[in-house]
Backbone as a chain_set.jsonl record, in Angstrom:
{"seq": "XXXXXXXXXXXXXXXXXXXXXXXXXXXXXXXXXXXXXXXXXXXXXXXXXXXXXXXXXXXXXXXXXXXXXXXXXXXXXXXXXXXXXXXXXXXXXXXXXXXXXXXXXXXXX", "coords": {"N": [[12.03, -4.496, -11.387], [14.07, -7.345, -12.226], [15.867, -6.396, -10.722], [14.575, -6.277, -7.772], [13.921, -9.22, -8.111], [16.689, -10.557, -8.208], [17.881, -9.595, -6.14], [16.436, -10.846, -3.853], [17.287, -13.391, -4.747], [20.378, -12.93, -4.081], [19.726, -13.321, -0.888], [18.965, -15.712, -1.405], [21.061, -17.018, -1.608], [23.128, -16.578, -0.064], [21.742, -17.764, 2.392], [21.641, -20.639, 1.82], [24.048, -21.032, 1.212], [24.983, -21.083, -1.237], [25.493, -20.661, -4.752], [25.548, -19.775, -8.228], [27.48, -19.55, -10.906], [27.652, -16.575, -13.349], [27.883, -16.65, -16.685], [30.004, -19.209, -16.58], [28.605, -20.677, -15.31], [28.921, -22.692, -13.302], [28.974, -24.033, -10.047], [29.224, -22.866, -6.793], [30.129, -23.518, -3.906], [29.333, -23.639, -0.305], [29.505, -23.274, 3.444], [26.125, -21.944, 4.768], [23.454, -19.661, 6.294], [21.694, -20.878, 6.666], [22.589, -23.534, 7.524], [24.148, -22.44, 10.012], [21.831, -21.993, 11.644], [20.181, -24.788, 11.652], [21.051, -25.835, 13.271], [20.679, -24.686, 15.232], [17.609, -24.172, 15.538], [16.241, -25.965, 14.174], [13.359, -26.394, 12.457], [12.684, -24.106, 11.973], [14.681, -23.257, 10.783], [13.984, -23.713, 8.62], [11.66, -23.434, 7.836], [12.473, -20.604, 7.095], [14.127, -21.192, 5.016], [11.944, -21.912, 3.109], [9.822, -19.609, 3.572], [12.002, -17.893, 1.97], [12.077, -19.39, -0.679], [9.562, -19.151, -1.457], [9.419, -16.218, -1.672], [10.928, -15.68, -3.35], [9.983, -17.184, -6.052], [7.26, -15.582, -6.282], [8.47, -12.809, -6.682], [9.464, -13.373, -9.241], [7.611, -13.861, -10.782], [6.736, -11.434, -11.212], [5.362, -9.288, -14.245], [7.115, -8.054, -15.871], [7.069, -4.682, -18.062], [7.649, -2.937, -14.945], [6.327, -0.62, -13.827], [4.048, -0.566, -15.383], [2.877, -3.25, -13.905], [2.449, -1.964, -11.655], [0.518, -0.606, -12.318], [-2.766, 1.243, -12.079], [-4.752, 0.836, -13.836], [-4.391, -2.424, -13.938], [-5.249, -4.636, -12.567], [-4.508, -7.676, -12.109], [-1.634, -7.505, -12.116], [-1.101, -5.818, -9.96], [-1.543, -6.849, -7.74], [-0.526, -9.704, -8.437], [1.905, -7.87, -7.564], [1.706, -7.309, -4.818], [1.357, -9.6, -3.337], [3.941, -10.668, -3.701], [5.314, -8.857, -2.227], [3.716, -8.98, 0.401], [4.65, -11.807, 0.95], [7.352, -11.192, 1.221], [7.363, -9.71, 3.744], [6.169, -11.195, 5.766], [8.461, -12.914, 5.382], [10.59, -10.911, 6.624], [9.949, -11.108, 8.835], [10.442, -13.544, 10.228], [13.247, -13.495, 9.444], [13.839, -11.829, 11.325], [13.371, -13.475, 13.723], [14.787, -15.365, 13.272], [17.146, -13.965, 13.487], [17.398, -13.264, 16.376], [16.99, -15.955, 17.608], [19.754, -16.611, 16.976], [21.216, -15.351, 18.239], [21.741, -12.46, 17.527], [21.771, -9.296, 17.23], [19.584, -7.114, 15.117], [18.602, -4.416, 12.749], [14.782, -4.773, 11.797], [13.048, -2.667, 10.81]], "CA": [[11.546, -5.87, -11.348], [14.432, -7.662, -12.104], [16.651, -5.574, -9.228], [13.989, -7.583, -6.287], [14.573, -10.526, -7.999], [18.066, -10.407, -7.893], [18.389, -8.934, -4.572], [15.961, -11.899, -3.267], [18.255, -14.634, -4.801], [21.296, -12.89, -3.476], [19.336, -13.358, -0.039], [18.945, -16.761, -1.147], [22.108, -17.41, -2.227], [23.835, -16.394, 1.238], [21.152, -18.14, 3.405], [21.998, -21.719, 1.567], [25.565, -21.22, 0.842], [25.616, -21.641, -2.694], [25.134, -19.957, -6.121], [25.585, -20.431, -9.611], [28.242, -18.417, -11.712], [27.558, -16.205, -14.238], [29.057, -17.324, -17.58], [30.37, -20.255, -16.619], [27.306, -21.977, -14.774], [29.779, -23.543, -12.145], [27.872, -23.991, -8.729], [30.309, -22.505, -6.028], [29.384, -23.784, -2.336], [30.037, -23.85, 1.45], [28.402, -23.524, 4.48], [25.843, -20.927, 4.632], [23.324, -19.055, 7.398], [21.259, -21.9, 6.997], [23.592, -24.693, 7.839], [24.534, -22.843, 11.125], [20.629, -21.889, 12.2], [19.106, -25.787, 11.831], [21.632, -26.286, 14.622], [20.157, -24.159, 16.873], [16.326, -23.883, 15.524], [16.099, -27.22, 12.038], [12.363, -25.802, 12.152], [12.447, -22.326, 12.012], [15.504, -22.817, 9.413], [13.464, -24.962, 7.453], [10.679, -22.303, 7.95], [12.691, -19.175, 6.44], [14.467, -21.553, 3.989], [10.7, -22.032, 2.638], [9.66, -18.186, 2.966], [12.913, -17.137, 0.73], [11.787, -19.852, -1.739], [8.293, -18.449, -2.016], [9.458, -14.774, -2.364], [11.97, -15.546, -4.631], [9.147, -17.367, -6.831], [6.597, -14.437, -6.34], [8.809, -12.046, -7.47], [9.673, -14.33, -10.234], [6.115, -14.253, -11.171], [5.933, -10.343, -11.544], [5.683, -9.364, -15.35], [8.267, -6.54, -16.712], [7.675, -3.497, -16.929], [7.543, -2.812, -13.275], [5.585, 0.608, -13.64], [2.662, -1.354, -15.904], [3.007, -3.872, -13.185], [1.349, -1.604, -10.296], [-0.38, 0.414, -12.625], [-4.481, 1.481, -11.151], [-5.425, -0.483, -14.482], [-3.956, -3.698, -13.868], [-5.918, -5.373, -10.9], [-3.873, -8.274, -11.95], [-0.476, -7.368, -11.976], [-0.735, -5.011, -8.515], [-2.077, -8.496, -6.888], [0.954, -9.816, -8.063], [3.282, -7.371, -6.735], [1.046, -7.568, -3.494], [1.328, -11.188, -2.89], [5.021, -11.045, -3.504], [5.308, -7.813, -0.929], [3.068, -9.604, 2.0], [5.419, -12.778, 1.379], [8.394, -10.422, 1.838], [7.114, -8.922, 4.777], [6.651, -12.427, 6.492], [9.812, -13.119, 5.469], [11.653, -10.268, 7.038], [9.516, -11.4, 10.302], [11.495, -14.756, 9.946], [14.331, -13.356, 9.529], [14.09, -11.37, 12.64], [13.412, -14.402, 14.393], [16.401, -16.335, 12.921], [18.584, -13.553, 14.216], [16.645, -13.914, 17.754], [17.837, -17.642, 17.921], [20.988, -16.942, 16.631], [21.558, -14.206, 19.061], [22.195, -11.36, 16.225], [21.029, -7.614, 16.835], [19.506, -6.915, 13.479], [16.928, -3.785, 13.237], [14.013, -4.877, 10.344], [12.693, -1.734, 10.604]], "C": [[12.713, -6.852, -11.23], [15.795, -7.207, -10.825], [15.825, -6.223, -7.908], [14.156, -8.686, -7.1], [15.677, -10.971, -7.919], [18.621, -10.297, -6.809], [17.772, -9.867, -3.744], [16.701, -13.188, -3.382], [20.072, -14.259, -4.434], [20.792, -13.567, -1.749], [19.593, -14.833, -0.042], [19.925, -17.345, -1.381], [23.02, -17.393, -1.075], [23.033, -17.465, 2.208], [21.178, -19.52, 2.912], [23.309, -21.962, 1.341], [25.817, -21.813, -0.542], [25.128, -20.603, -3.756], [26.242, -20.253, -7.042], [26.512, -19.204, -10.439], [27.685, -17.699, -12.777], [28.288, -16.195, -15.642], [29.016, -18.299, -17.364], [29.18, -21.383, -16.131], [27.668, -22.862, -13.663], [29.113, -22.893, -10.524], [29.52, -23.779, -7.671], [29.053, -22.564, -4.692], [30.276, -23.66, -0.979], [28.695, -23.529, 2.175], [27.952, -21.969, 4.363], [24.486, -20.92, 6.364], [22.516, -20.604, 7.957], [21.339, -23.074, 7.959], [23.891, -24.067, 9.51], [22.808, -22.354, 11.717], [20.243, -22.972, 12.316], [19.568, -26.158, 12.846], [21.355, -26.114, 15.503], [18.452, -24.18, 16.72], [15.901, -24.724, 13.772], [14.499, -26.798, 11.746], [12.578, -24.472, 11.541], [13.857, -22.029, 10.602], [14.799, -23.244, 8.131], [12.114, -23.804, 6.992], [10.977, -21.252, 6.787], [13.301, -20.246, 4.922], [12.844, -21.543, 2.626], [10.255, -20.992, 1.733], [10.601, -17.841, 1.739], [12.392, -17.964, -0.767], [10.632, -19.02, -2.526], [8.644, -16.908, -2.695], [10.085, -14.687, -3.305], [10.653, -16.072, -6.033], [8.149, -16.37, -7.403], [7.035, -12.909, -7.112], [9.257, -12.318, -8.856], [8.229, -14.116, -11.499], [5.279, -12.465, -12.161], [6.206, -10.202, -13.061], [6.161, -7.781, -15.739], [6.959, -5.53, -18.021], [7.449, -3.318, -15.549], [6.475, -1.37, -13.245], [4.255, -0.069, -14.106], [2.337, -2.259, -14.971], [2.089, -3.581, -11.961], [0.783, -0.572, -10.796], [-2.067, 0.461, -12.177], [-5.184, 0.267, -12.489], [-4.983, -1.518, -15.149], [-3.766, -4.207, -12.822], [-5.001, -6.401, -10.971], [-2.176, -8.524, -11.632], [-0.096, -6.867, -10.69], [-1.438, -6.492, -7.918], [-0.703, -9.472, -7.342], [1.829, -9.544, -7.264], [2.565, -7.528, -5.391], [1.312, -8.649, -3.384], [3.005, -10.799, -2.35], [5.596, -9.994, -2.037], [4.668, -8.45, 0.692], [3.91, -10.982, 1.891], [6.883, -11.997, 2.014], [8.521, -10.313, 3.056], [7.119, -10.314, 5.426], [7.895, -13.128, 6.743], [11.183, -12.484, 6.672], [11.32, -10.693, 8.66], [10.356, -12.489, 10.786], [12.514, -14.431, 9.926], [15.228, -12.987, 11.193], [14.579, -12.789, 13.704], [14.648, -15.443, 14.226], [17.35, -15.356, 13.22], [18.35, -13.647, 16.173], [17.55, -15.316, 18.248], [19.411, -18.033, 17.565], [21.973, -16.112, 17.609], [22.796, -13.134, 18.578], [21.508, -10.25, 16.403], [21.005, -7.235, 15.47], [18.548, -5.936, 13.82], [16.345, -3.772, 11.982], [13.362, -3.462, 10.593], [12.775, -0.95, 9.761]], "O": [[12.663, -7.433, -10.145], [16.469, -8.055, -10.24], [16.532, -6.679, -7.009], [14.883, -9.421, -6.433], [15.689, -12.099, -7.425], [19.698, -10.798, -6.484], [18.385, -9.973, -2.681], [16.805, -13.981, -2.447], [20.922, -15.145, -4.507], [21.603, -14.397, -1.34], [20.214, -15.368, 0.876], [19.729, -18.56, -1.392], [23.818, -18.33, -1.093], [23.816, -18.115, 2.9], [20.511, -20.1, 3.769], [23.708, -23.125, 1.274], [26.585, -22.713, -0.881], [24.325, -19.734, -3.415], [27.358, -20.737, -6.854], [26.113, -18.041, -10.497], [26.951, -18.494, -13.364], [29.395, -15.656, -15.644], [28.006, -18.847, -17.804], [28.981, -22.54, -16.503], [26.88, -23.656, -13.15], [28.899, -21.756, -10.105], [30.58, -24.387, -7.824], [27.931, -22.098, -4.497], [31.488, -23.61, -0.77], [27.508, -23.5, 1.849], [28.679, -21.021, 4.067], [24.522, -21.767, 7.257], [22.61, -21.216, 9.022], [20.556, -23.469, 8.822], [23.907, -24.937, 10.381], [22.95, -22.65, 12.904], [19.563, -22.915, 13.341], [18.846, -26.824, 13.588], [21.481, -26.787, 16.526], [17.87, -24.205, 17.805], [15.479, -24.259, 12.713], [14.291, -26.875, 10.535], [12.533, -24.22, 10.336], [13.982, -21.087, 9.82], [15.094, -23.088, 6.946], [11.816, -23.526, 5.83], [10.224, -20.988, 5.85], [12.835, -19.959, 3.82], [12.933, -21.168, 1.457], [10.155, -20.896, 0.51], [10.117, -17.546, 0.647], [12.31, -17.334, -1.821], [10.643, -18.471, -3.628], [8.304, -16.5, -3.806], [9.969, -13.788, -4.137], [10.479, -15.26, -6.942], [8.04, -16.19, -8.616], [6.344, -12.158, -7.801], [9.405, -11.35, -9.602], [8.141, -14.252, -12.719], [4.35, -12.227, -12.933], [7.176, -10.852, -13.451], [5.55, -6.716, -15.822], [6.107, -6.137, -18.669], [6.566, -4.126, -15.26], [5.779, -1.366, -12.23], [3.355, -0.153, -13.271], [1.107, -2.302, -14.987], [1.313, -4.345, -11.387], [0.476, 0.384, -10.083], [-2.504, -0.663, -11.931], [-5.844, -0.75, -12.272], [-5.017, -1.726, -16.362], [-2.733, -4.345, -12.166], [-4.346, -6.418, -9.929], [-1.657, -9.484, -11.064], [0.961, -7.233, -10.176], [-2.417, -6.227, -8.616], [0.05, -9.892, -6.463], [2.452, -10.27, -6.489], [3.344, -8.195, -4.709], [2.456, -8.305, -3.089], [3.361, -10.661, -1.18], [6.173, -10.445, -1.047], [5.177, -8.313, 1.805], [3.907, -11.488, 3.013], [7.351, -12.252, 3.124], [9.543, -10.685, 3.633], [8.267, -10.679, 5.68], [8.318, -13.7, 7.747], [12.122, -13.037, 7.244], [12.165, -10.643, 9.554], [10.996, -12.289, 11.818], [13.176, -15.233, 10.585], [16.222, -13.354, 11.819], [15.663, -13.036, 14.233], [15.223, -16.121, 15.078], [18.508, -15.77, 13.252], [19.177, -14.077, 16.978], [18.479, -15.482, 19.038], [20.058, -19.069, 17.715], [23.196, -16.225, 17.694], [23.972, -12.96, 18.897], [20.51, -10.137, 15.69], [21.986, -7.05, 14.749], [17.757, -6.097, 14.749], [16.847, -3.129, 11.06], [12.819, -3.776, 9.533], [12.179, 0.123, 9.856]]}, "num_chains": 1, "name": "protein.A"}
């Protein structure tokens, strides 16, 4: 659980150019994928900037343990992790497409 959320705010952490220290709390910045995609496509960055928000929230949302989480009896919790999984998956579609416009061979597969 907390390993996709982590691994989603690294995502988001590269694709805005910034993140937050550990310990210290000191915000360390620069330009990130973001910054050079609105140049070529300010929609479509504005787009994935969006998606990463949502998935990062969604997975945010799932509740620890991760096995009780998608267990058969807990309709609510596997609708969780489902949501956050079909935002993913849109995501990575977006992504594609932001390497498309950036003209980046990436394989989501």
């Amino acid at each position: 659980h907390r390993d996709l959320y982590t691994d989603e705010l690294g995502i988001q952490n590269l694709y805005l150019g910034s993140y937050t220290r550990i310990g210290s709390g000191g915000t360390v910045s620069g330009p990130g994928v973001y910054d050079v995609l609105k140049n070529v496509d300010a929609a479509l960055a504005e787009r994935l900037k969006t998606e990463i928000a949502a998935s990062l929230s969604a997975l945010g949302a799932i509740q620890p343990p991760f096995d009780q989480a998608i267990s058969n009896g807990n309709p609510t919790g596997r609708a969780t992790v489902q949501a956050a999984i079909d935002l993913l998956l849109t995501q990575t579609g977006t992504i594609g497409d932001a390497a498309d416009a950036l003209g980046v061979t990436i394989n989501i597969n």
